[in-house]
Structure formats: structure tokens, C-alpha cells
Amino acid sequence: MLNSPTSLINRSVAAVLPYVPRPLVWRISRRYIAGVSLEDAYRVIRELNQLGAMATLDVLGEDVTDPDQVTGYRDLYLQALRDIADQGLDCNISVKLSEMGLRFEPERCLEIMAQLADAAAERGNFVRIDMEDSSVTDQTLDLYRRLRESHGNVGAVIQAYLRRSRDDVEDLLANDIAHLRLCKGIYVEPAEIAFKAPQEINASFNELLKLLIDNHAEKVGIATHDPALVSHAKRLIAERIVPRERYEFQMLLGVAEPLRDELIREGHPVRIYVPFGEHWFAYSSRRLRENPAIAGHVIRGLLRPG
Ligand code: FDA
């Protein structure tokens, strides 16, 4: 698969992207990123709410190494939680732990996450901990377990491509803290720890979803744009008569909008992931370098009328 013409094109696009002028990259990225400021994000979230979708807000940034920058990100999220409540938006927050200093100040990271969870709880809101690459899977799940001892309004993410995920899900179910977003996984991981073939990843996704639903997980976020996985999930939800408060479909801003609209029309709860922030350019370039398969979406974006 790595040497297919498509993957070669994808890798070439990913390699040159950092040298493409920012306005052009912005033309492509603006479909997937709400803008640079909180106000930009609120405008997009309001539109999504009007369409019948909920949202989750993501301040772009990761692998922060400066404690002051961590404080800055924390304050942005605290501000967002206040504004979301004041403006009556239907939106929670998604946070990357490496943005909150996980890699260099893990205890402070836990304190900050507790602060965010407190601020969310005061307003009846919720904090999702995004899952990053496999170098922090254990640390992320450990922090999640510790946070759940004191905060019920926090959830984690499970990546279907990781071979360990079945064990993780079983453990979280056994501890009654399975408030989970299930996704395929976006990072490039070695075959020893991750399924590589698309059909294996999809089989794992379907199996984990079934496990979560059959064991009455607290809540499942079904995060995919893959029509086959969405159809499978819809069948399972109908068969098991899963109540609305136990699941939601989740999608990324600007992706698979017809499928999103279909789910909304059918009455399923749908939440859209809304990334925004000053660091959109660095973030987009890095994601593309790391996982050139995403470049295929960029090519399609370029071909789309502006
Ligand atoms: P797949 O990659 O097969 O895509 C199916 C179809 O969707 C494609 O053919 C294409 O048309 C479209 N599509 C998918 N992604 C697109 C994109 N970026 N731009 C344009 N079109 C696209 N991962 C992770 O490791 N940790 C996390 O915390 C999260 N969080 C998360 C939240 C939410 C709400 C979503 C939807 C996804 C994530 N992910 C994630 C990313 C996830 O792991 C996965 O990489 C992407 O969702 C793509 O996988 P699909 O299941 O959509 O299938």
C-alpha cells in the first residue's frame, strides 16, 4: 500500500506543504479549522447548533514544552467554558494532554485537567481527553482513571487500530468509567502494536463498539466518517435499542457533511469536532508530515471551488 501511486502523491504533497504559501494552505484548511480566535470558533459552533449538531471545541496545539504556554492554553479553555455557558452554546471541550504539559509536568497536567473538569462541572459541561500517539497511551489512560476518581464529567478516547484497545475497553468497563469516544486512530504506529490493514481496523472498531454497547458503557462517541462503520453502528443501535443519552455520532468539522446531515435528519445525536487556534499552520503541516494519507483529503480540498 505504501508504494501505490496515491500514497506516493500523498507523500509528495505532505513533503512540500510546509513550503506552500500560508494563504493557499489556509484556503484548504479553512474547511477543517474554525479560525484563529475563540470568536471564530463560537460563530461556527452557533451555525452547527442551528443545524441540529452539538460541538466539541479543540484549541489547536500539542507537545507544549513551555510552562507559560501551558498556562495560556489552560486559560483559553477556561475562558471557552465560561463563554459557552454565557452564550448558551451546545458544546463541550476536547483537550490534548501534551498541550497541558503531560510530557514534562505530569502532576501539574493532572491538576490543570481537574481545574478544567471543575469549571465544566460548575456549568453542567464535559471534558473529553483526546488520545495522542502510543508513547502516551498509558499515561493518558492513567490520568483519566485518576481524574475519574473525583470527576464524573470526563471522558477518554479509544483508538481501534491499537491491538491493546480491547483490554483497555474491558478494564474501563469493569471499572464503570467507559465514557469513551471510539475512533480508528490517526497517528502512524508500528505493526507490532497496531493493526495496519483497513479491514482489520474496521473489524476492531465494530468489535469494540459492540463490546461497549452490550456492556452498557456510560456513553459511546462513535467518531468516524466511514459509511460502512456508520451503517454498522446504526444497525447495532436499532437492534439493541440504545437510548439517545448513551451514544452520539462524532465527526470532524468540514468532513462528510452529507452523512452528518443524514444522521441529524434520522434523529441521531451528532457532535462535530471544531478545532481552532493560532497554531493551525504548524498543526496542519505536522499532521500531514506524520500521516501523509491525510494529504489525499488536501488534494480534494484544492480541487474544490474556493
Ligand atoms: P477513513 O479514514 O476511512 O475515512 C472515511 C472517509 O471520510 C474518507 O474516505 C474521507 O472521505 C473522509 N475523511 C476522513 N477523514 C478526513 C479528513 N481529515 N478530511 C477530509 N475527509 C476525511 N484520532 C486519534 O488518534 N485520537 C483522537 O483523539 C481522535 N479524535 C477524533 C475525534 C473525532 C470527532 C473524529 C471524527 C476523529 C478523531 N480522530 C482521532 C481521528 C480518527 O482516528 C481518524 O483518523 C479519522 O476520523 C479518519 O477515520 P475515519 O473513521 O473517518 O475513516
Short mmCIF file of C-alpha atoms and ligand atoms in Angstrom, two decimals:
data_model
loop_
_atom_site.label_atom_id
_atom_site.label_comp_id
_atom_site.label_asym_id
_atom_site.label_seq_id
_atom_site.Cartn_x
_atom_site.Cartn_y
_atom_site.Cartn_z
CA MET A 1 0.00 0.00 0.00
CA LEU A 2 2.89 2.34 0.81
CA ASN A 3 4.05 2.32 -2.80
CA SER A 4 0.71 2.84 -4.50
CA PRO A 5 0.53 5.89 -6.80
CA THR A 6 -1.93 7.54 -4.43
CA SER A 7 0.35 7.14 -1.45
CA LEU A 8 3.29 8.50 -3.47
CA ILE A 9 1.25 11.57 -4.39
CA ASN A 10 0.10 11.93 -0.81
CA ARG A 11 3.69 11.76 0.45
CA SER A 12 4.84 14.33 -2.08
CA VAL A 13 2.08 16.75 -1.14
CA ALA A 14 2.87 16.27 2.54
CA ALA A 15 6.56 16.92 1.92
CA VAL A 16 6.05 20.19 0.05
CA LEU A 17 3.18 21.51 2.15
CA PRO A 18 5.38 23.38 4.66
CA TYR A 19 6.70 25.43 1.70
CA VAL A 20 3.30 26.23 0.23
CA PRO A 21 2.28 29.86 0.91
CA ARG A 22 0.14 30.23 4.01
CA PRO A 23 -2.84 31.83 2.20
CA LEU A 24 -3.05 28.78 -0.05
CA VAL A 25 -2.81 26.36 2.87
CA TRP A 26 -5.46 28.43 4.62
CA ARG A 27 -7.72 28.07 1.58
CA ILE A 28 -7.52 24.32 2.04
CA SER A 29 -7.53 24.23 5.83
CA ARG A 30 -10.33 26.69 6.49
CA ARG A 31 -12.85 23.99 5.73
CA TYR A 32 -11.50 21.93 8.63
CA ILE A 33 -10.47 24.68 11.07
CA ALA A 34 -12.89 27.23 12.50
CA GLY A 35 -10.40 30.11 12.52
CA VAL A 36 -7.77 31.63 14.76
CA SER A 37 -9.82 33.11 17.62
CA LEU A 38 -12.42 31.95 20.12
CA GLU A 39 -14.92 34.23 18.39
CA ASP A 40 -14.32 32.39 15.10
CA ALA A 41 -15.00 29.10 16.86
CA TYR A 42 -18.20 30.36 18.52
CA ARG A 43 -19.55 31.52 15.14
CA VAL A 44 -19.00 28.04 13.66
CA ILE A 45 -20.43 26.32 16.75
CA ARG A 46 -23.56 28.50 16.61
CA GLU A 47 -24.07 27.52 12.98
CA LEU A 48 -23.65 23.83 13.83
CA ASN A 49 -26.10 24.13 16.72
CA GLN A 50 -28.61 25.71 14.34
CA LEU A 51 -28.20 22.71 12.03
CA GLY A 52 -29.04 20.41 14.94
CA ALA A 53 -25.49 19.28 15.81
CA MET A 54 -23.63 19.61 19.09
CA ALA A 55 -19.94 20.56 19.07
CA THR A 56 -16.69 19.92 20.88
CA LEU A 57 -14.10 22.68 20.92
CA ASP A 58 -10.40 21.96 20.38
CA VAL A 59 -7.69 24.57 20.87
CA LEU A 60 -5.03 23.54 18.36
CA GLY A 61 -1.69 22.78 19.97
CA GLU A 62 0.32 19.82 21.21
CA ASP A 63 3.68 18.85 22.66
CA VAL A 64 3.98 22.11 24.53
CA THR A 65 7.31 22.41 26.36
CA ASP A 66 6.96 25.84 27.99
CA PRO A 67 5.03 26.01 31.30
CA ASP A 68 3.78 29.54 30.50
CA GLN A 69 2.35 28.29 27.23
CA VAL A 70 0.56 25.53 29.13
CA THR A 71 -0.98 28.19 31.36
CA GLY A 72 -2.05 30.10 28.26
CA TYR A 73 -3.83 27.05 26.81
CA ARG A 74 -5.49 26.31 30.15
CA ASP A 75 -6.78 29.89 30.37
CA LEU A 76 -8.17 29.71 26.83
CA TYR A 77 -10.15 26.59 27.73
CA LEU A 78 -11.39 28.19 30.98
CA GLN A 79 -12.49 31.24 29.01
CA ALA A 80 -14.21 28.97 26.47
CA LEU A 81 -16.14 27.13 29.21
CA ARG A 82 -17.40 30.47 30.58
CA ASP A 83 -18.38 31.78 27.15
CA ILE A 84 -20.06 28.53 26.07
CA ALA A 85 -22.31 28.76 29.15
CA ASP A 86 -22.94 32.52 28.79
CA GLN A 87 -23.79 32.22 25.10
CA GLY A 88 -25.90 29.08 25.55
CA LEU A 89 -23.88 27.06 23.04
CA ASP A 90 -24.27 23.27 22.91
CA CYS A 91 -20.58 22.46 23.07
CA ASN A 92 -18.09 20.68 25.31
CA ILE A 93 -14.28 20.72 25.12
CA SER A 94 -11.66 18.27 23.80
CA VAL A 95 -8.17 18.57 25.28
CA LYS A 96 -4.81 17.04 24.33
CA LEU A 97 -2.80 16.26 27.45
CA SER A 98 0.50 17.10 25.76
CA GLU A 99 -0.90 20.61 25.36
CA MET A 100 -1.27 20.68 29.15
CA GLY A 101 2.34 19.61 29.80
CA LEU A 102 1.82 15.85 30.20
CA ARG A 103 5.29 15.05 28.90
CA PHE A 104 7.25 17.30 31.26
CA GLU A 105 4.97 18.10 34.24
CA PRO A 106 2.53 15.20 34.60
CA GLU A 107 1.31 16.14 38.09
CA ARG A 108 0.63 19.73 37.04
CA CYS A 109 -1.15 18.33 33.98
CA LEU A 110 -3.47 16.37 36.27
CA GLU A 111 -4.12 19.49 38.39
CA ILE A 112 -4.97 21.51 35.29
CA MET A 113 -7.31 18.81 33.99
CA ALA A 114 -9.04 18.77 37.39
CA GLN A 115 -9.41 22.56 37.16
CA LEU A 116 -10.96 22.25 33.69
CA ALA A 117 -13.28 19.47 34.86
CA ASP A 118 -14.35 21.61 37.86
CA ALA A 119 -15.02 24.61 35.63
CA ALA A 120 -17.01 22.37 33.27
CA ALA A 121 -18.97 20.71 36.10
CA GLU A 122 -19.99 24.10 37.53
CA ARG A 123 -21.71 24.73 34.20
CA GLY A 124 -23.04 21.21 33.60
CA ASN A 125 -20.42 20.67 30.92
CA PHE A 126 -17.97 17.93 29.98
CA VAL A 127 -14.27 17.45 29.15
CA ARG A 128 -13.02 14.91 26.60
CA ILE A 129 -9.37 13.87 26.77
CA ASP A 130 -8.15 13.30 23.20
CA MET A 131 -5.83 10.34 22.62
CA GLU A 132 -2.41 11.07 21.13
CA ASP A 133 0.32 8.72 19.87
CA SER A 134 1.25 5.46 21.57
CA SER A 135 4.12 7.00 23.54
CA VAL A 136 1.49 8.49 25.88
CA THR A 137 -1.35 5.93 25.80
CA ASP A 138 -0.57 4.54 29.28
CA GLN A 139 0.00 7.97 30.80
CA THR A 140 -3.21 9.30 29.26
CA LEU A 141 -5.37 6.41 30.47
CA ASP A 142 -3.75 6.55 33.93
CA LEU A 143 -4.50 10.25 34.21
CA TYR A 144 -8.06 9.59 33.04
CA ARG A 145 -8.54 6.90 35.72
CA ARG A 146 -7.21 9.24 38.42
CA LEU A 147 -9.38 12.12 37.25
CA ARG A 148 -12.48 9.92 37.23
CA GLU A 149 -11.98 9.23 40.96
CA SER A 150 -13.08 12.81 41.63
CA HIS A 151 -14.83 13.94 38.42
CA GLY A 152 -17.67 12.20 36.60
CA ASN A 153 -17.79 14.68 33.71
CA VAL A 154 -14.67 13.49 31.91
CA GLY A 155 -14.26 11.00 29.07
CA ALA A 156 -11.38 9.41 27.15
CA VAL A 157 -10.71 8.11 23.63
CA ILE A 158 -10.00 4.60 22.39
CA GLN A 159 -8.20 4.01 19.08
CA ALA A 160 -9.46 0.91 17.25
CA TYR A 161 -6.13 0.44 15.45
CA LEU A 162 -4.27 -0.35 18.68
CA ARG A 163 -4.05 -4.06 19.47
CA ARG A 164 -4.28 -3.27 23.18
CA SER A 165 -7.63 -1.46 22.90
CA ARG A 166 -9.81 -4.47 23.67
CA ASP A 167 -8.01 -4.92 27.03
CA ASP A 168 -8.29 -1.19 27.75
CA VAL A 169 -12.01 -1.16 27.00
CA GLU A 170 -12.63 -4.24 29.16
CA ASP A 171 -10.73 -2.64 32.03
CA LEU A 172 -12.60 0.67 31.75
CA LEU A 173 -15.94 -1.19 31.54
CA ALA A 174 -15.05 -3.24 34.62
CA ASN A 175 -14.31 -0.01 36.49
CA ASP A 176 -17.52 1.65 35.31
CA ILE A 177 -15.73 4.54 33.65
CA ALA A 178 -16.36 3.75 29.99
CA HIS A 179 -17.33 7.23 28.78
CA LEU A 180 -15.43 6.81 25.54
CA ARG A 181 -15.01 8.20 22.07
CA LEU A 182 -14.18 5.36 19.70
CA CYS A 183 -12.14 6.28 16.60
CA LYS A 184 -9.82 4.47 14.18
CA GLY A 185 -6.70 6.39 15.31
CA ILE A 186 -4.77 8.99 13.35
CA TYR A 187 -1.08 8.52 14.22
CA VAL A 188 1.36 6.27 12.39
CA GLU A 189 2.12 3.34 14.70
CA PRO A 190 4.29 0.22 14.24
CA ALA A 191 2.64 -3.05 13.20
CA GLU A 192 3.69 -4.74 16.48
CA ILE A 193 1.20 -2.61 18.37
CA ALA A 194 -1.29 -1.55 15.72
CA PHE A 195 -3.47 -3.12 13.04
CA LYS A 196 -2.44 -1.77 9.66
CA ALA A 197 -4.92 -3.24 7.18
CA PRO A 198 -8.08 -1.14 6.81
CA GLN A 199 -10.30 -4.24 7.14
CA GLU A 200 -8.57 -5.20 10.42
CA ILE A 201 -9.01 -1.69 11.80
CA ASN A 202 -12.69 -1.69 10.80
CA ALA A 203 -13.23 -5.15 12.34
CA SER A 204 -11.65 -3.91 15.57
CA PHE A 205 -13.83 -0.77 15.52
CA ASN A 206 -17.02 -2.82 15.08
CA GLU A 207 -16.00 -5.32 17.75
CA LEU A 208 -15.15 -2.61 20.30
CA LEU A 209 -18.38 -0.77 19.61
CA LYS A 210 -20.36 -3.97 20.17
CA LEU A 211 -18.44 -4.65 23.38
CA LEU A 212 -19.20 -1.16 24.66
CA ILE A 213 -22.88 -1.25 23.76
CA ASP A 214 -23.51 -4.79 25.01
CA ASN A 215 -21.87 -3.95 28.33
CA HIS A 216 -23.88 -0.76 28.80
CA ALA A 217 -20.97 1.66 28.60
CA GLU A 218 -21.70 5.00 30.23
CA LYS A 219 -21.62 6.64 26.79
CA VAL A 220 -20.03 5.98 23.39
CA GLY A 221 -18.95 8.63 20.90
CA ILE A 222 -18.89 6.89 17.52
CA ALA A 223 -16.23 9.02 15.80
CA THR A 224 -15.99 8.09 12.14
CA HIS A 225 -16.89 9.26 8.64
CA ASP A 226 -16.63 5.77 7.22
CA PRO A 227 -20.07 4.93 5.78
CA ALA A 228 -19.63 1.18 6.46
CA LEU A 229 -18.87 1.79 10.14
CA VAL A 230 -21.72 4.26 10.47
CA SER A 231 -24.16 1.74 8.94
CA HIS A 232 -22.94 -1.00 11.26
CA ALA A 233 -23.32 1.32 14.25
CA LYS A 234 -26.84 2.33 13.22
CA ARG A 235 -27.87 -1.32 12.92
CA LEU A 236 -26.45 -2.11 16.35
CA ILE A 237 -28.15 0.92 17.94
CA ALA A 238 -31.50 -0.11 16.44
CA GLU A 239 -31.16 -3.80 17.39
CA ARG A 240 -30.08 -3.11 20.98
CA ILE A 241 -32.48 -0.15 21.34
CA VAL A 242 -29.66 2.03 22.70
CA PRO A 243 -31.11 5.15 24.35
CA ARG A 244 -30.04 8.54 22.92
CA GLU A 245 -28.20 9.54 26.09
CA ARG A 246 -25.89 6.51 25.71
CA TYR A 247 -24.36 7.34 22.33
CA GLU A 248 -23.60 10.03 19.81
CA PHE A 249 -22.02 10.12 16.37
CA GLN A 250 -18.99 12.38 16.13
CA MET A 251 -17.35 13.90 13.05
CA LEU A 252 -14.68 16.42 12.21
CA LEU A 253 -15.58 19.90 11.02
CA GLY A 254 -15.92 20.07 7.23
CA VAL A 255 -15.77 16.30 6.67
CA ALA A 256 -18.54 14.04 5.28
CA GLU A 257 -21.23 16.69 5.68
CA PRO A 258 -23.92 14.80 3.71
CA LEU A 259 -23.51 11.81 6.07
CA ARG A 260 -23.62 14.17 9.05
CA ASP A 261 -26.85 15.76 7.78
CA GLU A 262 -28.40 12.34 7.14
CA LEU A 263 -27.68 11.28 10.74
CA ILE A 264 -29.21 14.50 12.06
CA ARG A 265 -32.32 14.04 9.87
CA GLU A 266 -32.68 10.50 11.20
CA GLY A 267 -32.71 11.87 14.74
CA HIS A 268 -29.31 10.59 15.94
CA PRO A 269 -27.29 12.78 18.33
CA VAL A 270 -24.35 14.21 16.35
CA ARG A 271 -21.35 16.17 17.65
CA ILE A 272 -18.83 17.99 15.49
CA TYR A 273 -15.18 18.45 16.48
CA VAL A 274 -14.29 22.12 15.98
CA PRO A 275 -10.54 22.89 16.02
CA PHE A 276 -9.37 26.49 16.07
CA GLY A 277 -6.30 28.45 17.08
CA GLU A 278 -3.27 30.49 16.15
CA HIS A 279 -1.20 27.36 15.61
CA TRP A 280 -3.34 25.99 12.78
CA PHE A 281 -0.49 26.16 10.25
CA ALA A 282 2.09 24.27 12.32
CA TYR A 283 -0.58 21.77 13.31
CA SER A 284 -1.76 21.13 9.73
CA SER A 285 1.80 20.78 8.40
CA ARG A 286 2.88 18.42 11.18
CA ARG A 287 -0.18 16.17 10.84
CA LEU A 288 0.49 15.95 7.11
CA ARG A 289 4.16 15.12 7.53
CA GLU A 290 3.33 12.43 10.09
CA ASN A 291 0.46 10.86 8.24
CA PRO A 292 0.67 11.57 4.51
CA ALA A 293 -2.58 9.68 3.87
CA ILE A 294 -4.35 12.85 5.03
CA ALA A 295 -2.81 14.65 2.04
CA GLY A 296 -5.36 12.90 -0.18
CA HIS A 297 -8.02 15.00 1.53
CA VAL A 298 -5.91 18.09 0.88
CA ILE A 299 -5.73 17.34 -2.83
CA ARG A 300 -9.51 17.01 -2.91
CA GLY A 301 -9.71 20.31 -0.98
CA LEU A 302 -7.52 22.03 -3.58
CA LEU A 303 -9.71 20.81 -6.40
CA ARG A 304 -12.84 22.01 -4.69
CA PRO A 305 -14.00 25.51 -5.74
CA GLY A 306 -12.71 28.13 -3.30
P1 FDA B 1 -11.46 6.88 6.99
O1 FDA B 1 -10.11 7.45 7.25
O2 FDA B 1 -11.55 5.58 6.26
O3 FDA B 1 -12.31 7.97 6.29
C1 FDA B 1 -13.59 7.69 5.75
C2 FDA B 1 -13.92 8.81 4.76
O4 FDA B 1 -14.06 10.04 5.49
C3 FDA B 1 -12.78 9.10 3.78
O5 FDA B 1 -12.88 8.35 2.62
C4 FDA B 1 -12.92 10.56 3.52
O6 FDA B 1 -13.90 10.77 2.53
C5 FDA B 1 -13.43 11.11 4.81
N1 FDA B 1 -12.40 11.69 5.68
C6 FDA B 1 -11.87 11.13 6.78
N2 FDA B 1 -11.01 11.96 7.39
C7 FDA B 1 -10.97 13.10 6.65
C8 FDA B 1 -10.28 14.33 6.74
N3 FDA B 1 -9.44 14.61 7.74
N4 FDA B 1 -10.53 15.27 5.80
C9 FDA B 1 -11.39 15.02 4.78
N5 FDA B 1 -12.08 13.88 4.64
C10 FDA B 1 -11.87 12.92 5.55
N6 FDA B 1 -7.77 10.15 16.30
C11 FDA B 1 -6.91 9.94 17.33
O7 FDA B 1 -5.91 9.23 17.17
N7 FDA B 1 -7.17 10.49 18.56
C12 FDA B 1 -8.27 11.24 18.80
O8 FDA B 1 -8.46 11.71 19.93
C13 FDA B 1 -9.17 11.48 17.73
N8 FDA B 1 -10.29 12.23 17.89
C14 FDA B 1 -11.24 12.29 16.89
C15 FDA B 1 -12.44 12.95 17.09
C16 FDA B 1 -13.42 12.93 16.12
C17 FDA B 1 -14.73 13.61 16.38
C18 FDA B 1 -13.18 12.27 14.88
C19 FDA B 1 -14.24 12.19 13.83
C20 FDA B 1 -11.96 11.68 14.65
C21 FDA B 1 -10.98 11.69 15.63
N9 FDA B 1 -9.74 11.10 15.41
C22 FDA B 1 -8.88 10.91 16.48
C23 FDA B 1 -9.32 10.74 14.03
C24 FDA B 1 -9.67 9.31 13.70
O9 FDA B 1 -8.86 8.45 14.44
C25 FDA B 1 -9.47 9.04 12.20
O10 FDA B 1 -8.14 9.23 11.86
C26 FDA B 1 -10.31 9.91 11.28
O11 FDA B 1 -11.59 10.09 11.80
C27 FDA B 1 -10.45 9.23 9.91
O12 FDA B 1 -11.02 7.96 10.07
P2 FDA B 1 -12.50 7.55 9.59
O13 FDA B 1 -13.06 6.67 10.65
O14 FDA B 1 -13.29 8.75 9.29
O15 FDA B 1 -12.26 6.63 8.35
#
